[in-house]
Amino acid sequence: SQKIEQNSEALNIQEGKTATLTCNYTNYSPAYLQWYRQDPGRGPVFLLLIRENEKEKRKERLKVTFDTTLKQSLFHITASQPADSATYLCARRGGANNLFFGTGTRLTVIP
Amino acid sequence: KAGVTQTPRYLIKTRGQQVTLSCSPISGHRSVSWYQQTPGQGLQFLFEYFSETQRNKGNFPGRFSGRQFSNSRSEMNVSTLELGDSALYLCASSSRTSGEVVEQFFGPGTRLTVL
């Protein structure tokens, strides 16, 4: 089956360091991947989209890479802050307009 | 622009009952998708509506249904509730019409508890 997996359920990191989250996919070649942030009790918020022909995308302190050889996307938060603590979800396209989400990585930035 | 709104925010029901959840998309968005989020299964796609037509459906039983009105507002209905239906139900709208890739804007969700 076409899977999308976020291997780390939780990640703790010291403030100021770079957080790196991983999203792997199997049996599928997604045309793009999306990354979302979700805070407790709230809906996901879109952060970045990266297409298969893009190696890297940046937005402020965020950077996403897409490696079609490794079938992997990496999501980086540089100079992490406690306010970055949240669950981060990667998603690939499903059918017409639905998304298949990974299970998410809960990031905690320790002051 | 106002965001996606969902009502009610919290709901408690008992097994066997039915429930209707409502979603108002961002003004101008005609695509509305519904997702179920549980700790065990994560976020799972339920269905998508566009211009009052269901365009796509996830792998859920027929007890889960939905509809969309001419003003793009959408409702989803779950009949004969089971304990396993307890979840956060999220609605997402997008400006997508066909083909192109766009982000989805999620509402705050409706927390449904089935006792």
PDB file of N, CA and C in Angstrom, chain B residues 4-90:
ATOM      1  N   VAL B   4     -12.206  29.127   8.432  1.00  0.00           N
ATOM      2  CA  VAL B   4     -13.185  28.047   8.411  1.00  0.00           C
ATOM      3  C   VAL B   4     -13.797  27.913   9.807  1.00  0.00           C
ATOM      4  N   THR B   5     -15.098  27.860   9.865  1.00  0.00           N
ATOM      5  CA  THR B   5     -15.761  27.702  11.158  1.00  0.00           C
ATOM      6  C   THR B   5     -16.498  26.367  11.189  1.00  0.00           C
ATOM      7  N   GLN B   6     -16.507  25.788  12.384  1.00  0.00           N
ATOM      8  CA  GLN B   6     -17.193  24.522  12.580  1.00  0.00           C
ATOM      9  C   GLN B   6     -18.058  24.612  13.822  1.00  0.00           C
ATOM     10  N   THR B   7     -19.244  24.060  13.734  1.00  0.00           N
ATOM     11  CA  THR B   7     -20.133  24.009  14.894  1.00  0.00           C
ATOM     12  C   THR B   7     -20.776  22.636  14.997  1.00  0.00           C
ATOM     13  N   PRO B   8     -21.027  22.157  16.196  1.00  0.00           N
ATOM     14  CA  PRO B   8     -20.547  22.743  17.446  1.00  0.00           C
ATOM     15  C   PRO B   8     -19.068  22.409  17.652  1.00  0.00           C
ATOM     16  N   ARG B   9     -18.442  22.965  18.633  1.00  0.00           N
ATOM     17  CA  ARG B   9     -17.036  22.654  18.922  1.00  0.00           C
ATOM     18  C   ARG B   9     -16.909  21.361  19.724  1.00  0.00           C
ATOM     19  N   TYR B  10     -17.879  21.112  20.563  1.00  0.00           N
ATOM     20  CA  TYR B  10     -17.869  19.909  21.386  1.00  0.00           C
ATOM     21  C   TYR B  10     -19.258  19.279  21.389  1.00  0.00           C
ATOM     22  N   LEU B  11     -19.250  17.951  21.441  1.00  0.00           N
ATOM     23  CA  LEU B  11     -20.519  17.222  21.372  1.00  0.00           C
ATOM     24  C   LEU B  11     -20.366  15.910  22.122  1.00  0.00           C
ATOM     25  N   ILE B  12     -21.358  15.587  22.941  1.00  0.00           N
ATOM     26  CA  ILE B  12     -21.373  14.299  23.618  1.00  0.00           C
ATOM     27  C   ILE B  12     -22.653  13.585  23.229  1.00  0.00           C
ATOM     28  N   LYS B  13     -22.500  12.360  22.747  1.00  0.00           N
ATOM     29  CA  LYS B  13     -23.649  11.571  22.313  1.00  0.00           C
ATOM     30  C   LYS B  13     -23.516  10.173  22.908  1.00  0.00           C
ATOM     31  N   THR B  14     -24.586   9.397  22.824  1.00  0.00           N
ATOM     32  CA  THR B  14     -24.528   8.007  23.265  1.00  0.00           C
ATOM     33  C   THR B  14     -24.618   7.079  22.060  1.00  0.00           C
ATOM     34  N   ARG B  15     -24.171   5.874  22.269  1.00  0.00           N
ATOM     35  CA  ARG B  15     -24.185   4.880  21.183  1.00  0.00           C
ATOM     36  C   ARG B  15     -25.572   4.753  20.579  1.00  0.00           C
ATOM     37  N   GLY B  16     -25.612   4.602  19.276  1.00  0.00           N
ATOM     38  CA  GLY B  16     -26.884   4.433  18.597  1.00  0.00           C
ATOM     39  C   GLY B  16     -27.505   5.731  18.110  1.00  0.00           C
ATOM     40  N   GLN B  17     -27.094   6.854  18.695  1.00  0.00           N
ATOM     41  CA  GLN B  17     -27.647   8.129  18.249  1.00  0.00           C
ATOM     42  C   GLN B  17     -27.010   8.544  16.930  1.00  0.00           C
ATOM     43  N   GLN B  18     -27.536   9.616  16.383  1.00  0.00           N
ATOM     44  CA  GLN B  18     -26.916  10.174  15.192  1.00  0.00           C
ATOM     45  C   GLN B  18     -26.501  11.617  15.481  1.00  0.00           C
ATOM     46  N   VAL B  19     -25.591  12.130  14.657  1.00  0.00           N
ATOM     47  CA  VAL B  19     -25.075  13.474  14.899  1.00  0.00           C
ATOM     48  C   VAL B  19     -24.860  14.181  13.559  1.00  0.00           C
ATOM     49  N   THR B  20     -25.054  15.487  13.582  1.00  0.00           N
ATOM     50  CA  THR B  20     -24.796  16.309  12.396  1.00  0.00           C
ATOM     51  C   THR B  20     -23.825  17.417  12.768  1.00  0.00           C
ATOM     52  N   LEU B  21     -22.746  17.511  12.000  1.00  0.00           N
ATOM     53  CA  LEU B  21     -21.743  18.540  12.221  1.00  0.00           C
ATOM     54  C   LEU B  21     -21.773  19.517  11.050  1.00  0.00           C
ATOM     55  N   SER B  22     -21.458  20.774  11.349  1.00  0.00           N
ATOM     56  CA  SER B  22     -21.556  21.795  10.316  1.00  0.00           C
ATOM     57  C   SER B  22     -20.223  22.485  10.070  1.00  0.00           C
ATOM     58  N   CYS B  23     -20.016  22.900   8.840  1.00  0.00           N
ATOM     59  CA  CYS B  23     -18.769  23.564   8.455  1.00  0.00           C
ATOM     60  C   CYS B  23     -19.067  24.699   7.484  1.00  0.00           C
ATOM     61  N   SER B  24     -18.534  25.875   7.785  1.00  0.00           N
ATOM     62  CA  SER B  24     -18.635  27.007   6.856  1.00  0.00           C
ATOM     63  C   SER B  24     -17.248  27.308   6.329  1.00  0.00           C
ATOM     64  N   PRO B  25     -17.023  27.166   5.021  1.00  0.00           N
ATOM     65  CA  PRO B  25     -15.684  27.379   4.476  1.00  0.00           C
ATOM     66  C   PRO B  25     -15.342  28.860   4.372  1.00  0.00           C
ATOM     67  N   ILE B  26     -14.110  29.105   4.030  1.00  0.00           N
ATOM     68  CA  ILE B  26     -13.674  30.475   3.767  1.00  0.00           C
ATOM     69  C   ILE B  26     -14.470  31.003   2.570  1.00  0.00           C
ATOM     70  N   SER B  27     -14.869  32.262   2.654  1.00  0.00           N
ATOM     71  CA  SER B  27     -15.653  32.866   1.591  1.00  0.00           C
ATOM     72  C   SER B  27     -14.941  32.724   0.246  1.00  0.00           C
ATOM     73  N   GLY B  28     -15.664  32.195  -0.743  1.00  0.00           N
ATOM     74  CA  GLY B  28     -15.084  32.010  -2.064  1.00  0.00           C
ATOM     75  C   GLY B  28     -14.547  30.605  -2.311  1.00  0.00           C
ATOM     76  N   HIS B  29     -14.332  29.857  -1.243  1.00  0.00           N
ATOM     77  CA  HIS B  29     -13.860  28.481  -1.405  1.00  0.00           C
ATOM     78  C   HIS B  29     -15.049  27.574  -1.685  1.00  0.00           C
ATOM     79  N   ARG B  30     -14.921  26.761  -2.721  1.00  0.00           N
ATOM     80  CA  ARG B  30     -16.022  25.871  -3.085  1.00  0.00           C
ATOM     81  C   ARG B  30     -15.741  24.413  -2.752  1.00  0.00           C
ATOM     82  N   SER B  31     -14.505  24.109  -2.392  1.00  0.00           N
ATOM     83  CA  SER B  31     -14.158  22.733  -2.043  1.00  0.00           C
ATOM     84  C   SER B  31     -14.114  22.592  -0.530  1.00  0.00           C
ATOM     85  N   VAL B  32     -14.823  21.601  -0.021  1.00  0.00           N
ATOM     86  CA  VAL B  32     -14.834  21.318   1.412  1.00  0.00           C
ATOM     87  C   VAL B  32     -14.526  19.842   1.609  1.00  0.00           C
ATOM     88  N   SER B  33     -13.539  19.563   2.441  1.00  0.00           N
ATOM     89  CA  SER B  33     -13.172  18.185   2.760  1.00  0.00           C
ATOM     90  C   SER B  33     -13.380  17.947   4.246  1.00  0.00           C
ATOM     91  N   TRP B  34     -13.669  16.703   4.595  1.00  0.00           N
ATOM     92  CA  TRP B  34     -13.841  16.318   5.993  1.00  0.00           C
ATOM     93  C   TRP B  34     -12.812  15.250   6.353  1.00  0.00           C
ATOM     94  N   TYR B  35     -12.278  15.366   7.560  1.00  0.00           N
ATOM     95  CA  TYR B  35     -11.302  14.414   8.063  1.00  0.00           C
ATOM     96  C   TYR B  35     -11.688  13.999   9.484  1.00  0.00           C
ATOM     97  N   GLN B  36     -11.313  12.778   9.830  1.00  0.00           N
ATOM     98  CA  GLN B  36     -11.464  12.294  11.200  1.00  0.00           C
ATOM     99  C   GLN B  36     -10.073  12.139  11.791  1.00  0.00           C
ATOM    100  N   GLN B  37      -9.888  12.623  12.996  1.00  0.00           N
ATOM    101  CA  GLN B  37      -8.585  12.490  13.657  1.00  0.00           C
ATOM    102  C   GLN B  37      -8.748  11.770  14.976  1.00  0.00           C
ATOM    103  N   THR B  38      -8.049  10.663  15.136  1.00  0.00           N
ATOM    104  CA  THR B  38      -8.019   9.911  16.382  1.00  0.00           C
ATOM    105  C   THR B  38      -6.572   9.650  16.763  1.00  0.00           C
ATOM    106  N   PRO B  39      -6.307   9.421  18.061  1.00  0.00           N
ATOM    107  CA  PRO B  39      -4.921   9.146  18.474  1.00  0.00           C
ATOM    108  C   PRO B  39      -4.342   7.913  17.777  1.00  0.00           C
ATOM    109  N   GLY B  40      -5.156   6.912  17.539  1.00  0.00           N
ATOM    110  CA  GLY B  40      -4.652   5.674  16.968  1.00  0.00           C
ATOM    111  C   GLY B  40      -4.440   5.703  15.468  1.00  0.00           C
ATOM    112  N   GLN B  41      -5.346   6.342  14.759  1.00  0.00           N
ATOM    113  CA  GLN B  41      -5.319   6.336  13.291  1.00  0.00           C
ATOM    114  C   GLN B  41      -4.830   7.641  12.685  1.00  0.00           C
ATOM    115  N   GLY B  42      -4.693   8.663  13.482  1.00  0.00           N
ATOM    116  CA  GLY B  42      -4.260   9.947  12.933  1.00  0.00           C
ATOM    117  C   GLY B  42      -5.369  10.593  12.133  1.00  0.00           C
ATOM    118  N   LEU B  43      -4.958  11.424  11.173  1.00  0.00           N
ATOM    119  CA  LEU B  43      -5.908  12.148  10.327  1.00  0.00           C
ATOM    120  C   LEU B  43      -6.286  11.288   9.137  1.00  0.00           C
ATOM    121  N   GLN B  44      -7.571  11.028   8.986  1.00  0.00           N
ATOM    122  CA  GLN B  44      -8.027  10.211   7.870  1.00  0.00           C
ATOM    123  C   GLN B  44      -9.110  10.948   7.087  1.00  0.00           C
ATOM    124  N   PHE B  45      -9.002  10.871   5.768  1.00  0.00           N
ATOM    125  CA  PHE B  45      -9.924  11.559   4.889  1.00  0.00           C
ATOM    126  C   PHE B  45     -11.279  10.856   4.858  1.00  0.00           C
ATOM    127  N   LEU B  46     -12.331  11.650   5.002  1.00  0.00           N
ATOM    128  CA  LEU B  46     -13.689  11.122   4.943  1.00  0.00           C
ATOM    129  C   LEU B  46     -14.300  11.319   3.549  1.00  0.00           C
ATOM    130  N   PHE B  47     -14.475  12.573   3.156  1.00  0.00           N
ATOM    131  CA  PHE B  47     -14.997  12.882   1.811  1.00  0.00           C
ATOM    132  C   PHE B  47     -14.758  14.344   1.478  1.00  0.00           C
ATOM    133  N   GLU B  48     -14.944  14.633   0.183  1.00  0.00           N
ATOM    134  CA  GLU B  48     -14.772  15.993  -0.322  1.00  0.00           C
ATOM    135  C   GLU B  48     -15.987  16.367  -1.150  1.00  0.00           C
ATOM    136  N   TYR B  49     -16.417  17.605  -0.968  1.00  0.00           N
ATOM    137  CA  TYR B  49     -17.529  18.136  -1.752  1.00  0.00           C
ATOM    138  C   TYR B  49     -17.068  19.358  -2.529  1.00  0.00           C
ATOM    139  N   PHE B  50     -17.598  19.477  -3.723  1.00  0.00           N
ATOM    140  CA  PHE B  50     -17.323  20.632  -4.563  1.00  0.00           C
ATOM    141  C   PHE B  50     -18.591  20.945  -5.345  1.00  0.00           C
ATOM    142  N   SER B  51     -19.046  22.170  -5.238  1.00  0.00           N
ATOM    143  CA  SER B  51     -20.279  22.576  -5.925  1.00  0.00           C
ATOM    144  C   SER B  51     -21.408  21.581  -5.697  1.00  0.00           C
ATOM    145  N   GLU B  52     -21.612  21.255  -4.438  1.00  0.00           N
ATOM    146  CA  GLU B  52     -22.731  20.424  -3.971  1.00  0.00           C
ATOM    147  C   GLU B  52     -22.613  18.956  -4.376  1.00  0.00           C
ATOM    148  N   THR B  53     -21.483  18.558  -4.958  1.00  0.00           N
ATOM    149  CA  THR B  53     -21.302  17.170  -5.397  1.00  0.00           C
ATOM    150  C   THR B  53     -20.159  16.523  -4.635  1.00  0.00           C
ATOM    151  N   GLN B  54     -20.363  15.294  -4.220  1.00  0.00           N
ATOM    152  CA  GLN B  54     -19.272  14.561  -3.575  1.00  0.00           C
ATOM    153  C   GLN B  54     -18.308  14.110  -4.647  1.00  0.00           C
ATOM    154  N   ARG B  55     -17.056  14.544  -4.526  1.00  0.00           N
ATOM    155  CA  ARG B  55     -16.075  14.244  -5.584  1.00  0.00           C
ATOM    156  C   ARG B  55     -15.164  13.092  -5.218  1.00  0.00           C
ATOM    157  N   ASN B  56     -15.035  12.855  -3.940  1.00  0.00           N
ATOM    158  CA  ASN B  56     -14.068  11.865  -3.496  1.00  0.00           C
ATOM    159  C   ASN B  56     -14.509  11.342  -2.142  1.00  0.00           C
ATOM    160  N   LYS B  57     -14.252  10.083  -1.876  1.00  0.00           N
ATOM    161  CA  LYS B  57     -14.689   9.479  -0.618  1.00  0.00           C
ATOM    162  C   LYS B  57     -13.592   8.593  -0.075  1.00  0.00           C
ATOM    163  N   GLY B  58     -13.399   8.661   1.228  1.00  0.00           N
ATOM    164  CA  GLY B  58     -12.425   7.811   1.897  1.00  0.00           C
ATOM    165  C   GLY B  58     -13.038   6.470   2.252  1.00  0.00           C
ATOM    166  N   ASN B  59     -12.264   5.693   2.984  1.00  0.00           N
ATOM    167  CA  ASN B  59     -12.666   4.338   3.317  1.00  0.00           C
ATOM    168  C   ASN B  59     -13.400   4.285   4.656  1.00  0.00           C
ATOM    169  N   PHE B  60     -14.590   4.808   4.675  1.00  0.00           N
ATOM    170  CA  PHE B  60     -15.407   4.810   5.876  1.00  0.00           C
ATOM    171  C   PHE B  60     -16.754   4.173   5.554  1.00  0.00           C
ATOM    172  N   PRO B  61     -17.408   3.600   6.593  1.00  0.00           N
ATOM    173  CA  PRO B  61     -18.704   2.953   6.327  1.00  0.00           C
ATOM    174  C   PRO B  61     -19.771   3.956   5.934  1.00  0.00           C
ATOM    175  N   GLY B  62     -20.857   3.416   5.398  1.00  0.00           N
ATOM    176  CA  GLY B  62     -21.943   4.251   4.907  1.00  0.00           C
ATOM    177  C   GLY B  62     -22.656   5.053   5.988  1.00  0.00           C
ATOM    178  N   ARG B  63     -22.347   4.751   7.259  1.00  0.00           N
ATOM    179  CA  ARG B  63     -22.945   5.533   8.353  1.00  0.00           C
ATOM    180  C   ARG B  63     -22.469   6.993   8.311  1.00  0.00           C
ATOM    181  N   PHE B  64     -21.359   7.196   7.642  1.00  0.00           N
ATOM    182  CA  PHE B  64     -20.796   8.545   7.496  1.00  0.00           C
ATOM    183  C   PHE B  64     -21.265   9.119   6.156  1.00  0.00           C
ATOM    184  N   SER B  65     -21.929  10.225   6.226  1.00  0.00           N
ATOM    185  CA  SER B  65     -22.413  10.841   4.997  1.00  0.00           C
ATOM    186  C   SER B  65     -22.267  12.352   5.103  1.00  0.00           C
ATOM    187  N   GLY B  66     -22.418  13.020   3.993  1.00  0.00           N
ATOM    188  CA  GLY B  66     -22.291  14.467   4.021  1.00  0.00           C
ATOM    189  C   GLY B  66     -23.086  15.094   2.908  1.00  0.00           C
ATOM    190  N   ARG B  67     -23.110  16.396   2.944  1.00  0.00           N
ATOM    191  CA  ARG B  67     -23.717  17.134   1.837  1.00  0.00           C
ATOM    192  C   ARG B  67     -23.155  18.547   1.832  1.00  0.00           C
ATOM    193  N   GLN B  68     -23.361  19.206   0.720  1.00  0.00           N
ATOM    194  CA  GLN B  68     -22.906  20.587   0.592  1.00  0.00           C
ATOM    195  C   GLN B  68     -24.038  21.404  -0.005  1.00  0.00           C
ATOM    196  N   PHE B  69     -24.183  22.598   0.513  1.00  0.00           N
ATOM    197  CA  PHE B  69     -25.257  23.479   0.074  1.00  0.00           C
ATOM    198  C   PHE B  69     -24.743  24.456  -0.992  1.00  0.00           C
ATOM    199  N   SER B  70     -25.681  25.174  -1.575  1.00  0.00           N
ATOM    200  CA  SER B  70     -25.316  26.082  -2.673  1.00  0.00           C
ATOM    201  C   SER B  70     -24.386  27.203  -2.222  1.00  0.00           C
ATOM    202  N   ASN B  71     -24.388  27.505  -0.938  1.00  0.00           N
ATOM    203  CA  ASN B  71     -23.482  28.555  -0.428  1.00  0.00           C
ATOM    204  C   ASN B  71     -22.144  27.966   0.024  1.00  0.00           C
ATOM    205  N   SER B  72     -21.897  26.709  -0.335  1.00  0.00           N
ATOM    206  CA  SER B  72     -20.661  25.964  -0.038  1.00  0.00           C
ATOM    207  C   SER B  72     -20.574  25.451   1.396  1.00  0.00           C
ATOM    208  N   ARG B  73     -21.482  25.860   2.257  1.00  0.00           N
ATOM    209  CA  ARG B  73     -21.495  25.290   3.608  1.00  0.00           C
ATOM    210  C   ARG B  73     -21.743  23.786   3.494  1.00  0.00           C
ATOM    211  N   SER B  74     -21.151  23.049   4.438  1.00  0.00           N
ATOM    212  CA  SER B  74     -21.249  21.597   4.364  1.00  0.00           C
ATOM    213  C   SER B  74     -21.653  21.024   5.714  1.00  0.00           C
ATOM    214  N   GLU B  75     -22.297  19.915   5.677  1.00  0.00           N
ATOM    215  CA  GLU B  75     -22.634  19.162   6.883  1.00  0.00           C
ATOM    216  C   GLU B  75     -22.177  17.726   6.704  1.00  0.00           C
ATOM    217  N   MET B  76     -21.798  17.126   7.807  1.00  0.00           N
ATOM    218  CA  MET B  76     -21.575  15.688   7.782  1.00  0.00           C
ATOM    219  C   MET B  76     -22.440  15.046   8.861  1.00  0.00           C
ATOM    220  N   ASN B  77     -22.877  13.857   8.575  1.00  0.00           N
ATOM    221  CA  ASN B  77     -23.791  13.142   9.459  1.00  0.00           C
ATOM    222  C   ASN B  77     -23.214  11.768   9.775  1.00  0.00           C
ATOM    223  N   VAL B  78     -23.303  11.397  11.017  1.00  0.00           N
ATOM    224  CA  VAL B  78     -22.909  10.037  11.396  1.00  0.00           C
ATOM    225  C   VAL B  78     -24.120   9.411  12.059  1.00  0.00           C
ATOM    226  N   SER B  79     -24.582   8.316  11.523  1.00  0.00           N
ATOM    227  CA  SER B  79     -25.744   7.641  12.096  1.00  0.00           C
ATOM    228  C   SER B  79     -25.287   6.451  12.929  1.00  0.00           C
ATOM    229  N   THR B  80     -26.155   5.988  13.780  1.00  0.00           N
ATOM    230  CA  THR B  80     -25.896   4.823  14.632  1.00  0.00           C
ATOM    231  C   THR B  80     -24.484   4.881  15.218  1.00  0.00           C
ATOM    232  N   LEU B  81     -24.265   5.872  16.027  1.00  0.00           N
ATOM    233  CA  LEU B  81     -22.927   6.124  16.571  1.00  0.00           C
ATOM    234  C   LEU B  81     -22.370   4.924  17.333  1.00  0.00           C
ATOM    235  N   GLU B  82     -21.065   4.721  17.160  1.00  0.00           N
ATOM    236  CA  GLU B  82     -20.330   3.690  17.887  1.00  0.00           C
ATOM    237  C   GLU B  82     -19.259   4.368  18.732  1.00  0.00           C
ATOM    238  N   LEU B  83     -18.793   3.637  19.750  1.00  0.00           N
ATOM    239  CA  LEU B  83     -17.774   4.207  20.636  1.00  0.00           C
ATOM    240  C   LEU B  83     -16.550   4.655  19.831  1.00  0.00           C
ATOM    241  N   GLY B  84     -16.208   3.883  18.805  1.00  0.00           N
ATOM    242  CA  GLY B  84     -15.036   4.182  17.991  1.00  0.00           C
ATOM    243  C   GLY B  84     -15.163   5.424  17.135  1.00  0.00           C
ATOM    244  N   ASP B  85     -16.340   6.018  17.108  1.00  0.00           N
ATOM    245  CA  ASP B  85     -16.531   7.251  16.341  1.00  0.00           C
ATOM    246  C   ASP B  85     -16.068   8.475  17.124  1.00  0.00           C
ATOM    247  N   SER B  86     -15.727   8.275  18.385  1.00  0.00           N
ATOM    248  CA  SER B  86     -15.206   9.386  19.178  1.00  0.00           C
ATOM    249  C   SER B  86     -13.922   9.895  18.535  1.00  0.00           C
ATOM    250  N   ALA B  87     -13.893  11.146  18.200  1.00  0.00           N
ATOM    251  CA  ALA B  87     -12.759  11.697  17.443  1.00  0.00           C
ATOM    252  C   ALA B  87     -12.911  13.198  17.317  1.00  0.00           C
ATOM    253  N   LEU B  88     -11.867  13.790  16.768  1.00  0.00           N
ATOM    254  CA  LEU B  88     -11.933  15.195  16.355  1.00  0.00           C
ATOM    255  C   LEU B  88     -12.259  15.199  14.865  1.00  0.00           C
ATOM    256  N   TYR B  89     -13.347  15.841  14.503  1.00  0.00           N
ATOM    257  CA  TYR B  89     -13.746  15.909  13.096  1.00  0.00           C
ATOM    258  C   TYR B  89     -13.373  17.278  12.559  1.00  0.00           C
ATOM    259  N   LEU B  90     -12.557  17.245  11.528  1.00  0.00           N
ATOM    260  CA  LEU B  90     -12.011  18.474  10.963  1.00  0.00           C
ATOM    261  C   LEU B  90     -12.557  18.712   9.574  1.00  0.00           C
TER     262      LEU B  90
END
